Structures are given as structure tokens and as C-alpha cells.
Amino acid sequence: MIRTVATTPFTDQKPGTSGLRKKVPVFQQPHYVENFIQSIFDVLPAFKGRTLILGGDGRYYNREVIGKVIAMAAANGVGKVMVGKGGILSTPAASHLIRKYKAFGGIILSASHNPGGPKGDFGIKYNAENGGPAPEKITDAIYARSRKIGEYKIAEIAPVDLDRTGTVEVGAMVVEVVDPVCDYADLMESLFDFTALRRLFEKGFRMRFDAMHAVTGPYAKEIFENRLGAAEGSCRNFHPLPDFGGHHPDPNLVHAKHLYDEMMGPDAPDFGAASDGDGDRNLIIGKGIFVTPSDSLALLAANARVAPAYMTGLAGIARSMPTSAAADRVAHKLGVGLYETPTGWKFFGNLLDAGLVTICGEESAGAGSSHVREKDGLWAVLLWLSILAARGESVKDIVEKHWAEFGRNYYSRHDYEEIKTEQATRLMEGLRARLPSLAGTQVRGLIIQSADDFTYHDPVDGSLSEQQGLRILFQDGSRLVLRLSGTGTSGATLRIYIERYEPDPARHGLETQDALAELIAAADDLAGIARHTGRNQPSVIT
Ligand code: VG1
Ligand code: CO
């Protein structure tokens, strides 16, 4: 039986950089989830009778919301829901299923790298038919609808057993519970030379993969240990837990410090990697060297031809604006286009769909390719392994040779988390107002060449996205970027991206924070970070 339930709108259901993210108790308010899901169905074009992909990163409240979405999909005329067993699907795996089974879209339940648990974060994201996060046109429409919604439809059904694969009928709709790993692992096997990778492990290559008690555990076990023969125990923290074991599933040097310490230690394996809550990010650490995500993107692009899927070369490379220009130098050498987009994977979708780019990446530990429409943590790890297998050199040697050839983009991001929203707004507005007068002036001995607020013109659909980050470009090619996070769930997070290019190989061995010290000081002079926020240092440095 289908019920139509009267409801009143919430005013805060505006999707951010990657879907709607809030604290769990916010989602637990009566009608909150239902309103948002109905808003999605209300704005989508014809989907009646078609397939919806559904899954999440397994965090607290995942199963409850899966149940609600199934009941609402049945009431709204969806033909079939394909849901990962246990309600689990990594974000890249969901993207793949949407494409493979020609679904009209997918609903992914995740707050990615944010902590989970009853007081932690939760999130809902809609992905479109191409497998990618809905573009702003759709998320704006969902938000507009959520502010007017007066009722939603839900079917009264017996709960579906999510722990048993197979097909059940739910009213006029079919629910298929699928193995979340198999199709994705097959996709990886189609892109990379698994025989060559197996040989690498046979020769004694040691890796450590930390799934951080998040969604990639079962995927990593299957791919690295079962299919590629990495030693048992190569994957760590591989049981997905609803609260990620009380940790923060963010693969960076703060939250994956244990991995970093191991990789810097005397008995370090050859290669270390980790992924985030929903499996779309990657952290890469070699023996004795951390690879910044911006460098990793450049290296993956420069060496991609070692993998069968990219043997014929890349169509182009895209990076988010705050990501370092290391990839630009690679694109230049390869003679392919380089596209600079706003932060968030949704902006890569059009470029990938139009065949303009093959590899994309963000400074926030995201890299991916045209194989899906999301960033993909395990894909990045597999491409790294492919490069290591083909070149037979260490991560450190490969990175240092890359710098010697292209120069090094020293790069760091400083995050000021949970500052007061008014303070963050005042800081950004103050600097934005001064941007037009900055060109030609000096700060800390550095001459400012230009300053602006990044506007993106999508070359495919012509859409415009404004206010995507304040940029200060210096005459020597250095750069500062400031923007506010669109994924946080309490207060505001200020992100400062700092970059300096160093062509001279004799100066490639500096400590990153030392190499950037002047620029870091310049950022404070320009934006008054300490003055506005009362903080003397960032909460997280990556
Ligand atoms: C952050 C990152 C951005 C990334 C987004 C989603 O957004 O900076 O590059 O695409 O998270 O990643 P923001 O607006 O907080 O800076 V994920 O792995 O959380 O889905
Ligand atoms: Co993520």
C-alpha cells in the first residue's frame, strides 16, 4: 500500500560540494530523510520503471536510510532498485553500477571522510545517469523543491533482507541485493594488467593498505590479496564499522599517521596506501616518502600508458583549481588539454562525458579516470602499482625523477576547522573586496601579479559557476588560494592552499612547510587569518 504523507519543508537541505551532509541527529528528525529523497524524485525527468542504484559506506544510520529509500522508490514508480549487500557500495563502485546497468541514477549514502557514529556525520548524494554526482543544475533544483515540499510518498512494505543476495518483489518494484565487490573488481581487472601485478607480488613486493574500517576493506581484500596475491595481512582495518572504529576515515597525514610512521620506519614495506570512508580518496606513501595528491595526479598522468586501459594515451587532464599545477606541466609535455575546474568531482563529469579528458584529480587526495564518474581510491592504488611494476623503481626514485624532469611544485593545504561562520564570512568578504587593488602590490617581498575570485565556464554546457575560490597569483609563479569548505557539518572550515614552483633540482629536498614559509606568512598578512579567527595555527596541515 502506498501512503502519501503530509510534511513541511526544512530550510537547510542544500547539497554542498558533494551531496547533503549533516550530523546524524539532523537526519533523524521526523521526515528529514523522506523530504530530501522525495525532492530528488520530484525533480528528476522520467524514471518510471527504470533502475536505481543504492548503497552507502556502511556508516551509522546507513541501513535505516536504505530501508526508507527502497520504500519510497517503490511508491514513486521506480522499476528496480539494485542495492549492495549489507547496504554497502563504495562511491566508485556505485558509479560503475549506474553505468553498467544503465540505471537512471544512484543514491549514495556517505559523508565520505567525515567521522561517523550516532553523533557523527551522515550524507545523501544523488548521482545521475552518467554515474557522476548530479551537476549544480540538478542539485539546485532538488534544493528548491525541498523548500516547497508538502508531501511525500512511501510504500508500506516488509523490510528487505539486505544480507542475502538475490531478487525480491516489493509491490510492483524489484529489489536486487548484489555483491558490492564483484563487478567493481572485474572492472579493475579490465583496466590493469593483473598478470603483471601478480608477478610483482610473487617477487616479494610488500604493500600495506589501510581501509580505515571503512568501505574499501572488502574491495581491497578481494583485489589485492585474493586476485593479486599480495601477502595475507597486506590489508589492514578491513572490516567496515558503522563508526569506523571511532576514527576519522580521512586518509591524510593526521588521521593515517600510523601508516605514515610505518612507511618512514626501518621495516617499511615497499608501498603504503589508504582510502577514505566511501572509497573515493587515496593516500600514497612510499618507503620514506609521502606523495602529495597533486604530485600523485601528475605522476599518474605522466605514466598512465603502462596500464592497458591508457596504452593509447590520454585525451586530456583535468584538475580542480586549488590543485597544484604539477599536472599542467605533464599535460603540456604530452601535448594534451588541461582543464581547471571548481572543487568537487561533479565538475569533471561533462569533460569526461565529452571525451575531453581521461584523468582527473584534486589536491584533496582524489584521482580518477574515465572508467567511472567519481574519484576512485583503489583505482589510483592499482595505477601506482602498475607503474611500480613496469618501472621496477621505488616510489621515492620515481617521484624524485619526476621533479628533476618537470620541477617541483611545493604544495600544502592549511585547514582551519570549525571556526565561526560569521568570522569566516568576514574574512572572505574582506579579502574579496580588496582583490581588485592587489595587483602590483607586494607582500613579504613577493610581488602580486593578479588576484581574482575564480569563475568557471563549463566548456561543454556553457554553465557558469561563480565565487569558487579567491586566488592570489605572484610574479614568481607562486600562488595562494582561499575558499570555504562545502562538506563540513559544524561552523565553517577555511582552506588555504599554498603553492610554489621550484625548477632547480638542487632545491627539491626542502621541508615543504619551510619552502612555503614566506607564502604562509603572506596569507596571514593578506587575509588576517589570526585576526579574524583568533587561531595561530591551522587545525590540519596536509
Ligand atoms: C572536499 C575537498 C574536495 C572534494 C570534496 C568531497 O570539499 O576539498 O576536493 O571533492 O571534499 O570529497 P570541501 O568543499 O570541503 O573543500 V569526498 O571524498 O568527501 O566525497
Ligand atoms: Co570520499
Coordinates of N, CA and C in Angstrom, one line a residue, residues 132-319:
G132 N 27.9 10.0 -12.4 CA 28.6 11.1 -11.6 C 27.7 11.9 -10.7
P133 N 28.3 12.6 -9.8 CA 27.5 13.4 -8.9 C 26.6 14.4 -9.7
A134 N 25.4 14.6 -9.3 CA 24.5 15.4 -10.0 C 25.1 16.8 -10.2
P135 N 25.0 17.4 -11.4 CA 25.6 18.7 -11.6 C 24.7 19.8 -10.9
E136 N 25.3 21.0 -10.8 CA 24.6 22.0 -10.0 C 23.2 22.3 -10.4
K137 N 22.9 22.1 -11.7 CA 21.6 22.4 -12.2 C 20.6 21.5 -11.5
I138 N 20.9 20.2 -11.3 CA 20.0 19.3 -10.6 C 20.0 19.5 -9.1
T139 N 21.2 19.7 -8.5 CA 21.2 19.9 -7.0 C 20.5 21.2 -6.6
D140 N 20.6 22.2 -7.5 CA 19.8 23.5 -7.2 C 18.3 23.2 -7.3
A141 N 18.0 22.4 -8.2 CA 16.5 22.1 -8.4 C 16.0 21.2 -7.2
I142 N 16.9 20.3 -6.7 CA 16.5 19.5 -5.5 C 16.3 20.4 -4.3
Y143 N 17.2 21.3 -4.2 CA 17.2 22.2 -3.0 C 15.9 23.1 -3.1
A144 N 15.6 23.6 -4.3 CA 14.5 24.5 -4.5 C 13.2 23.7 -4.1
R145 N 13.2 22.5 -4.6 CA 12.0 21.6 -4.3 C 11.8 21.3 -2.8
S146 N 13.0 21.1 -2.1 CA 12.9 20.8 -0.7 C 12.4 21.9 0.1
R147 N 12.4 23.1 -0.4 CA 11.9 24.3 0.3 C 10.4 24.5 0.1
K148 N 9.8 23.7 -0.8 CA 8.4 23.9 -1.1 C 7.6 22.6 -0.8
I149 N 8.3 21.5 -0.5 CA 7.7 20.2 -0.5 C 6.5 20.2 0.6
G150 N 5.4 19.5 0.2 CA 4.3 19.4 1.1 C 3.9 18.0 1.4
E151 N 4.4 17.0 0.6 CA 4.1 15.6 0.9 C 5.1 14.7 0.2
Y152 N 5.2 13.5 0.8 CA 6.0 12.5 0.1 C 5.2 11.2 0.1
K153 N 5.8 10.3 -0.8 CA 5.1 9.0 -1.0 C 6.0 7.9 -0.5
I154 N 5.4 7.0 0.2 CA 6.1 5.9 0.8 C 5.3 4.6 0.8
A155 N 5.9 3.5 0.4 CA 5.1 2.2 0.4 C 5.3 1.5 1.7
E156 N 4.2 0.9 2.1 CA 4.3 0.1 3.3 C 4.7 -1.3 2.9
I157 N 5.9 -1.7 3.2 CA 6.5 -2.9 2.7 C 7.2 -3.7 3.9
A158 N 7.3 -5.0 3.7 CA 8.1 -5.8 4.6 C 9.6 -5.4 4.4
P159 N 10.4 -5.3 5.4 CA 11.8 -5.0 5.2 C 12.5 -6.0 4.3
V160 N 13.4 -5.5 3.5 CA 14.1 -6.4 2.6 C 15.3 -6.9 3.3
D161 N 15.6 -8.2 3.2 CA 16.8 -8.7 3.9 C 18.1 -8.3 3.1
L162 N 18.8 -7.3 3.6 CA 19.9 -6.8 2.9 C 21.1 -7.7 2.9
D163 N 21.1 -8.7 3.8 CA 22.2 -9.6 3.9 C 22.2 -10.8 3.1
R164 N 21.2 -10.9 2.2 CA 21.1 -12.1 1.3 C 21.0 -11.6 -0.1
T165 N 22.0 -12.0 -1.0 CA 21.9 -11.6 -2.4 C 20.8 -12.3 -3.0
G166 N 20.2 -11.6 -4.0 CA 19.1 -12.2 -4.7 C 18.0 -11.2 -5.0
T167 N 16.9 -11.6 -5.6 CA 15.9 -10.7 -6.0 C 14.6 -10.9 -5.3
V168 N 14.0 -9.8 -4.8 CA 12.7 -9.9 -4.2 C 11.7 -8.9 -4.9
E169 N 10.4 -9.2 -4.8 CA 9.5 -8.2 -5.3 C 8.9 -7.4 -4.2
V170 N 8.9 -6.1 -4.4 CA 8.4 -5.2 -3.4 C 7.2 -4.4 -4.1
G171 N 6.0 -4.9 -3.9 CA 4.9 -4.3 -4.7 C 5.2 -4.5 -6.2
A172 N 5.1 -3.4 -7.0 CA 5.4 -3.6 -8.4 C 6.8 -3.4 -8.7
M173 N 7.7 -3.2 -7.7 CA 9.1 -3.0 -7.9 C 9.9 -4.2 -7.6
V174 N 11.1 -4.3 -8.2 CA 12.0 -5.4 -7.9 C 13.2 -4.9 -7.1
V175 N 13.6 -5.6 -6.1 CA 14.8 -5.2 -5.4 C 15.8 -6.3 -5.6
E176 N 17.0 -6.0 -6.1 CA 18.1 -7.0 -6.2 C 19.2 -6.6 -5.3
V177 N 19.5 -7.5 -4.4 CA 20.6 -7.3 -3.5 C 21.8 -8.0 -4.2
V178 N 22.9 -7.1 -4.5 CA 24.0 -7.6 -5.2 C 25.3 -7.6 -4.4
D179 N 26.2 -8.5 -4.8 CA 27.6 -8.5 -4.2 C 28.2 -7.1 -4.6
P180 N 28.6 -6.3 -3.6 CA 29.1 -5.0 -3.9 C 30.5 -5.0 -4.5
V181 N 31.2 -6.1 -4.4 CA 32.6 -6.0 -4.9 C 32.8 -6.5 -6.3
C182 N 32.1 -7.6 -6.6 CA 32.4 -8.4 -7.8 C 32.5 -7.5 -9.1
D183 N 31.5 -6.8 -9.5 CA 31.5 -6.0 -10.7 C 32.7 -5.0 -10.7
Y184 N 32.9 -4.4 -9.5 CA 33.9 -3.4 -9.5 C 35.3 -4.0 -9.6
A185 N 35.5 -5.2 -9.0 CA 36.8 -5.9 -9.1 C 37.1 -6.3 -10.6
D186 N 36.0 -6.7 -11.2 CA 36.1 -7.1 -12.7 C 36.5 -5.9 -13.5
L187 N 35.9 -4.7 -13.2 CA 36.2 -3.5 -13.9 C 37.7 -3.2 -13.8
M188 N 38.2 -3.3 -12.5 CA 39.7 -3.1 -12.3 C 40.5 -4.0 -13.1
E189 N 40.1 -5.3 -13.2 CA 40.8 -6.3 -13.9 C 40.8 -6.0 -15.4
S190 N 39.8 -5.3 -15.9 CA 39.7 -4.9 -17.3 C 40.6 -3.7 -17.6
L191 N 41.0 -3.0 -16.6 CA 41.8 -1.8 -16.9 C 43.3 -2.0 -16.7
F192 N 43.6 -2.9 -15.8 CA 45.0 -3.1 -15.4 C 45.5 -4.5 -15.8
D193 N 46.8 -4.7 -15.9 CA 47.4 -6.0 -16.2 C 47.6 -6.7 -15.0
F194 N 46.6 -7.5 -14.6 CA 46.7 -8.2 -13.3 C 47.8 -9.3 -13.3
T195 N 48.1 -9.8 -14.5 CA 49.2 -10.8 -14.5 C 50.5 -10.1 -14.1
A196 N 50.8 -9.0 -14.7 CA 52.0 -8.2 -14.3 C 52.0 -7.9 -12.8
L197 N 50.8 -7.5 -12.3 CA 50.8 -7.2 -10.9 C 51.0 -8.4 -10.0
R198 N 50.4 -9.5 -10.4 CA 50.6 -10.8 -9.7 C 52.1 -11.1 -9.6
R199 N 52.8 -10.9 -10.7 CA 54.2 -11.2 -10.8 C 55.0 -10.3 -9.8
L200 N 54.6 -9.0 -9.7 CA 55.2 -8.1 -8.8 C 55.2 -8.7 -7.4
F201 N 54.0 -9.1 -7.0 CA 53.9 -9.7 -5.6 C 54.6 -11.0 -5.4
E202 N 54.6 -11.8 -6.5 CA 55.4 -13.1 -6.5 C 56.9 -12.8 -6.2
K203 N 57.3 -11.7 -6.7 CA 58.8 -11.3 -6.5 C 59.0 -10.8 -5.1
G204 N 58.0 -10.7 -4.3 CA 58.2 -10.3 -2.9 C 57.9 -8.9 -2.5
F205 N 57.2 -8.2 -3.5 CA 56.8 -6.8 -3.3 C 55.9 -6.8 -2.1
R206 N 56.1 -5.8 -1.2 CA 55.3 -5.7 0.0 C 54.5 -4.5 0.0
M207 N 53.2 -4.6 0.3 CA 52.4 -3.4 0.4 C 51.5 -3.4 1.6
R208 N 51.1 -2.2 2.1 CA 50.2 -2.1 3.2 C 49.1 -1.2 2.7
F209 N 47.9 -1.8 2.8 CA 46.7 -0.9 2.5 C 45.8 -0.8 3.8
D210 N 45.5 0.4 4.1 CA 44.7 0.6 5.3 C 43.3 1.1 4.9
A211 N 42.4 0.3 5.2 CA 41.0 0.6 4.8 C 40.3 1.5 5.8
M212 N 41.0 1.7 6.9 CA 40.5 2.6 8.0 C 39.1 2.3 8.5
H213 N 38.8 1.0 8.5 CA 37.5 0.4 9.0 C 36.3 1.0 8.2
A214 N 36.6 1.4 6.9 CA 35.6 2.0 6.1 C 35.3 1.1 4.9
V215 N 34.7 1.6 3.9 CA 34.1 0.7 2.9 C 35.0 -0.1 2.0
T216 N 36.3 0.4 1.9 CA 37.2 -0.3 0.9 C 37.7 -1.7 1.4
G217 N 37.5 -2.0 2.7 CA 38.0 -3.2 3.2 C 37.7 -4.4 2.3
P218 N 36.5 -4.8 2.1 CA 36.1 -5.9 1.3 C 36.7 -5.9 -0.2
Y219 N 36.7 -4.7 -0.7 CA 37.2 -4.5 -2.1 C 38.7 -4.8 -2.1
A220 N 39.4 -4.2 -1.1 CA 40.9 -4.3 -1.1 C 41.3 -5.7 -0.9
K221 N 40.6 -6.4 0.0 CA 40.9 -7.8 0.3 C 40.8 -8.7 -1.0
E222 N 39.7 -8.5 -1.6 CA 39.4 -9.2 -2.9 C 40.5 -8.9 -3.9
I223 N 40.7 -7.7 -4.1 CA 41.6 -7.3 -5.3 C 43.1 -7.6 -4.9
F224 N 43.6 -7.0 -3.8 CA 45.0 -7.2 -3.5 C 45.4 -8.6 -3.1
E225 N 44.6 -9.1 -2.1 CA 45.1 -10.4 -1.5 C 44.6 -11.5 -2.4
N226 N 43.3 -11.5 -2.7 CA 42.7 -12.7 -3.4 C 43.1 -12.7 -4.9
R227 N 42.9 -11.6 -5.6 CA 43.2 -11.7 -7.0 C 44.6 -11.4 -7.4
L228 N 45.3 -10.6 -6.6 CA 46.7 -10.3 -7.0 C 47.8 -11.0 -6.2
G229 N 47.3 -11.7 -5.1 CA 48.3 -12.5 -4.4 C 49.2 -11.7 -3.4
A230 N 48.8 -10.5 -3.0 CA 49.6 -9.8 -2.0 C 49.5 -10.6 -0.7
A231 N 50.5 -10.6 0.1 CA 50.6 -11.4 1.3 C 49.3 -11.2 2.2
E232 N 48.8 -12.2 2.8 CA 47.7 -12.0 3.7 C 48.2 -11.1 4.8
G233 N 47.3 -10.1 5.2 CA 47.7 -9.1 6.2 C 48.2 -7.8 5.5
S234 N 48.3 -7.8 4.2 CA 48.6 -6.6 3.5 C 47.5 -5.5 3.7
C235 N 46.3 -6.0 3.8 CA 45.2 -5.1 4.1 C 44.9 -5.0 5.6
R236 N 44.8 -3.8 6.1 CA 44.6 -3.6 7.5 C 43.3 -2.9 7.7
N237 N 42.7 -3.1 8.9 CA 41.4 -2.4 9.3 C 40.4 -2.6 8.2
F238 N 40.2 -3.8 7.7 CA 39.4 -4.1 6.5 C 38.0 -4.4 6.9
H239 N 37.6 -4.4 8.1 CA 36.2 -4.7 8.5 C 35.5 -3.3 8.5
P240 N 34.5 -3.0 7.6 CA 33.8 -1.8 7.7 C 33.0 -1.7 9.0
L241 N 33.1 -0.6 9.8 CA 32.4 -0.5 11.0 C 31.5 0.8 10.9
P242 N 30.4 0.8 11.6 CA 29.5 1.9 11.5 C 30.1 3.2 12.0
D243 N 31.0 3.1 13.0 CA 31.7 4.3 13.5 C 33.1 4.4 13.1
F244 N 33.6 3.5 12.1 CA 34.9 3.5 11.7 C 35.9 3.3 12.9
G245 N 35.5 2.5 13.8 CA 36.3 2.2 15.0 C 36.6 3.4 15.8
G246 N 35.7 4.4 15.7 CA 35.9 5.6 16.5 C 36.9 6.6 15.8
H247 N 37.4 6.2 14.6 CA 38.4 7.1 14.0 C 37.7 7.9 12.9
H248 N 38.6 8.8 12.3 CA 38.2 9.7 11.3 C 38.7 9.1 10.0
P249 N 37.8 8.6 9.1 CA 38.2 7.9 8.0 C 38.8 8.8 6.9
D250 N 39.7 9.6 7.2 CA 40.3 10.6 6.3 C 41.8 10.2 6.1
P251 N 42.1 9.7 4.9 CA 43.4 9.2 4.6 C 44.4 10.4 4.5
N252 N 44.8 11.1 5.5 CA 45.8 12.1 5.4 C 46.8 11.9 6.5
L253 N 47.8 12.8 6.6 CA 48.9 12.5 7.5 C 48.5 12.7 8.9
V254 N 47.4 13.2 9.2 CA 46.9 13.3 10.6 C 46.2 12.0 11.0
H255 N 45.2 11.7 10.2 CA 44.3 10.6 10.6 C 44.9 9.2 10.2
A256 N 45.9 9.2 9.3 CA 46.5 7.9 8.9 C 48.0 8.0 9.3
K257 N 48.2 8.6 10.5 CA 49.6 8.8 10.9 C 50.4 7.5 11.1
H258 N 49.6 6.5 11.7 CA 50.2 5.2 11.9 C 50.9 4.6 10.6
L259 N 50.1 4.8 9.5 CA 50.6 4.3 8.2 C 51.9 5.1 7.8
Y260 N 51.8 6.4 8.0 CA 53.0 7.3 7.7 C 54.2 6.8 8.5
D261 N 54.0 6.7 9.8 CA 55.1 6.3 10.7 C 55.7 4.9 10.2
E262 N 54.8 4.0 9.9 CA 55.3 2.7 9.4 C 56.1 2.9 8.2
M263 N 55.7 3.7 7.3 CA 56.4 3.9 6.0 C 57.7 4.6 6.1
M264 N 57.8 5.4 7.2 CA 59.1 6.1 7.4 C 60.0 5.2 8.3
G265 N 59.5 4.1 8.8 CA 60.3 3.3 9.7 C 61.3 2.4 9.1
P266 N 62.1 1.7 9.8 CA 63.1 0.8 9.3 C 62.6 -0.4 8.5
D267 N 61.4 -0.9 8.9 CA 60.9 -2.1 8.3 C 59.7 -1.8 7.4
A268 N 59.8 -0.6 6.8 CA 58.7 -0.2 5.9 C 58.5 -1.1 4.7
P269 N 57.3 -1.5 4.4 CA 57.1 -2.2 3.1 C 57.4 -1.3 1.9
D270 N 57.2 -1.8 0.7 CA 57.6 -1.0 -0.5 C 56.6 0.1 -0.8
F271 N 55.4 -0.1 -0.3 CA 54.3 0.8 -0.8 C 53.2 0.8 0.3
G272 N 52.7 2.0 0.6 CA 51.6 2.1 1.6 C 50.5 3.0 1.0
A273 N 49.3 2.6 1.3 CA 48.1 3.4 0.7 C 47.0 3.2 1.7
A274 N 46.1 4.2 1.6 CA 44.8 4.2 2.4 C 43.7 4.8 1.6
S275 N 42.5 4.6 2.1 CA 41.3 5.2 1.4 C 40.4 5.8 2.5
D276 N 39.4 6.5 2.0 CA 38.5 7.2 3.0 C 37.2 6.4 3.2
G277 N 36.3 7.0 3.9 CA 35.0 6.4 4.3 C 34.3 5.7 3.1
D278 N 34.2 6.4 2.0 CA 33.4 5.9 0.9 C 34.3 5.4 -0.3
G279 N 35.6 5.3 -0.1 CA 36.4 4.7 -1.0 C 36.8 5.5 -2.3
D280 N 36.6 6.8 -2.2 CA 37.0 7.5 -3.4 C 38.3 8.3 -3.3
R281 N 38.8 8.3 -2.1 CA 40.1 9.0 -1.9 C 41.3 8.1 -1.8
N282 N 42.5 8.6 -2.0 CA 43.6 7.7 -1.9 C 44.8 8.5 -1.2
L283 N 45.5 7.8 -0.4 CA 46.7 8.3 0.2 C 47.8 7.4 -0.3
I284 N 48.9 8.0 -0.8 CA 50.0 7.2 -1.3 C 51.3 7.5 -0.6
I285 N 51.9 6.5 0.0 CA 53.2 6.8 0.7 C 54.2 5.7 0.3
G286 N 55.3 6.1 -0.2 CA 56.4 5.1 -0.5 C 57.3 5.0 0.7
K287 N 58.2 4.1 0.6 CA 59.2 3.9 1.7 C 60.0 5.2 1.8
G288 N 59.7 5.9 2.9 CA 60.5 7.1 3.2 C 60.0 8.4 2.4
I289 N 58.8 8.3 1.8 CA 58.3 9.5 1.1 C 56.8 9.5 1.0
F290 N 56.2 10.6 1.4 CA 54.8 10.8 1.2 C 54.6 11.5 -0.2
V291 N 53.7 11.1 -0.9 CA 53.4 11.7 -2.2 C 52.2 12.6 -2.1
T292 N 52.4 13.9 -2.3 CA 51.3 14.8 -2.2 C 50.3 14.4 -3.3
P293 N 49.0 14.6 -3.0 CA 48.0 14.2 -4.1 C 48.2 14.9 -5.4
S294 N 48.6 16.2 -5.3 CA 48.8 16.9 -6.6 C 50.0 16.3 -7.4
D295 N 51.0 15.9 -6.7 CA 52.1 15.3 -7.4 C 51.7 13.9 -7.9
S296 N 50.9 13.2 -7.1 CA 50.4 11.9 -7.5 C 49.6 12.0 -8.8
L297 N 48.8 13.0 -8.9 CA 48.0 13.2 -10.1 C 48.9 13.3 -11.3
A298 N 49.9 14.2 -11.1 CA 50.8 14.4 -12.2 C 51.6 13.2 -12.6
L299 N 52.0 12.4 -11.6 CA 52.7 11.2 -11.9 C 51.9 10.1 -12.6
L300 N 50.6 10.0 -12.1 CA 49.7 9.0 -12.7 C 49.5 9.4 -14.2
A301 N 49.3 10.7 -14.4 CA 49.1 11.1 -15.8 C 50.3 10.8 -16.7
A302 N 51.5 11.2 -16.1 CA 52.7 11.0 -16.9 C 53.0 9.6 -17.2
N303 N 52.6 8.6 -16.4 CA 53.0 7.2 -16.5 C 51.8 6.3 -16.9
A304 N 50.6 6.9 -17.2 CA 49.4 6.1 -17.3 C 49.5 5.0 -18.4
R305 N 50.4 5.3 -19.4 CA 50.4 4.3 -20.5 C 50.9 2.9 -20.1
V306 N 51.5 2.8 -18.9 CA 51.9 1.4 -18.5 C 50.7 0.5 -18.3
A307 N 49.5 1.1 -18.1 CA 48.3 0.3 -17.9 C 47.5 0.1 -19.3
P308 N 47.1 -1.1 -19.5 CA 46.4 -1.4 -20.8 C 45.3 -0.4 -21.1
A309 N 44.5 0.1 -20.1 CA 43.4 1.0 -20.4 C 43.9 2.3 -21.0
Y310 N 45.1 2.7 -20.7 CA 45.6 4.0 -21.1 C 46.7 3.9 -22.1
M311 N 46.9 2.8 -22.7 CA 48.1 2.5 -23.5 C 48.1 3.5 -24.7
T312 N 46.9 3.9 -25.2 CA 47.0 4.7 -26.4 C 47.1 6.2 -26.0
G313 N 47.2 6.5 -24.8 CA 47.4 7.9 -24.3 C 46.2 8.5 -23.8
L314 N 46.4 9.7 -23.3 CA 45.3 10.4 -22.6 C 44.7 11.5 -23.5
A315 N 43.4 11.6 -23.4 CA 42.7 12.7 -24.2 C 43.0 14.1 -23.6
G316 N 43.1 14.1 -22.3 CA 43.4 15.4 -21.6 C 43.4 15.1 -20.1
I317 N 43.8 16.2 -19.4 CA 43.8 16.1 -17.9 C 43.0 17.2 -17.3
A318 N 42.3 16.9 -16.3 CA 41.5 18.0 -15.5 C 41.9 17.9 -14.1
R319 N 42.0 19.1 -13.5 CA 42.3 19.2 -12.1 C 41.4 20.3 -11.5

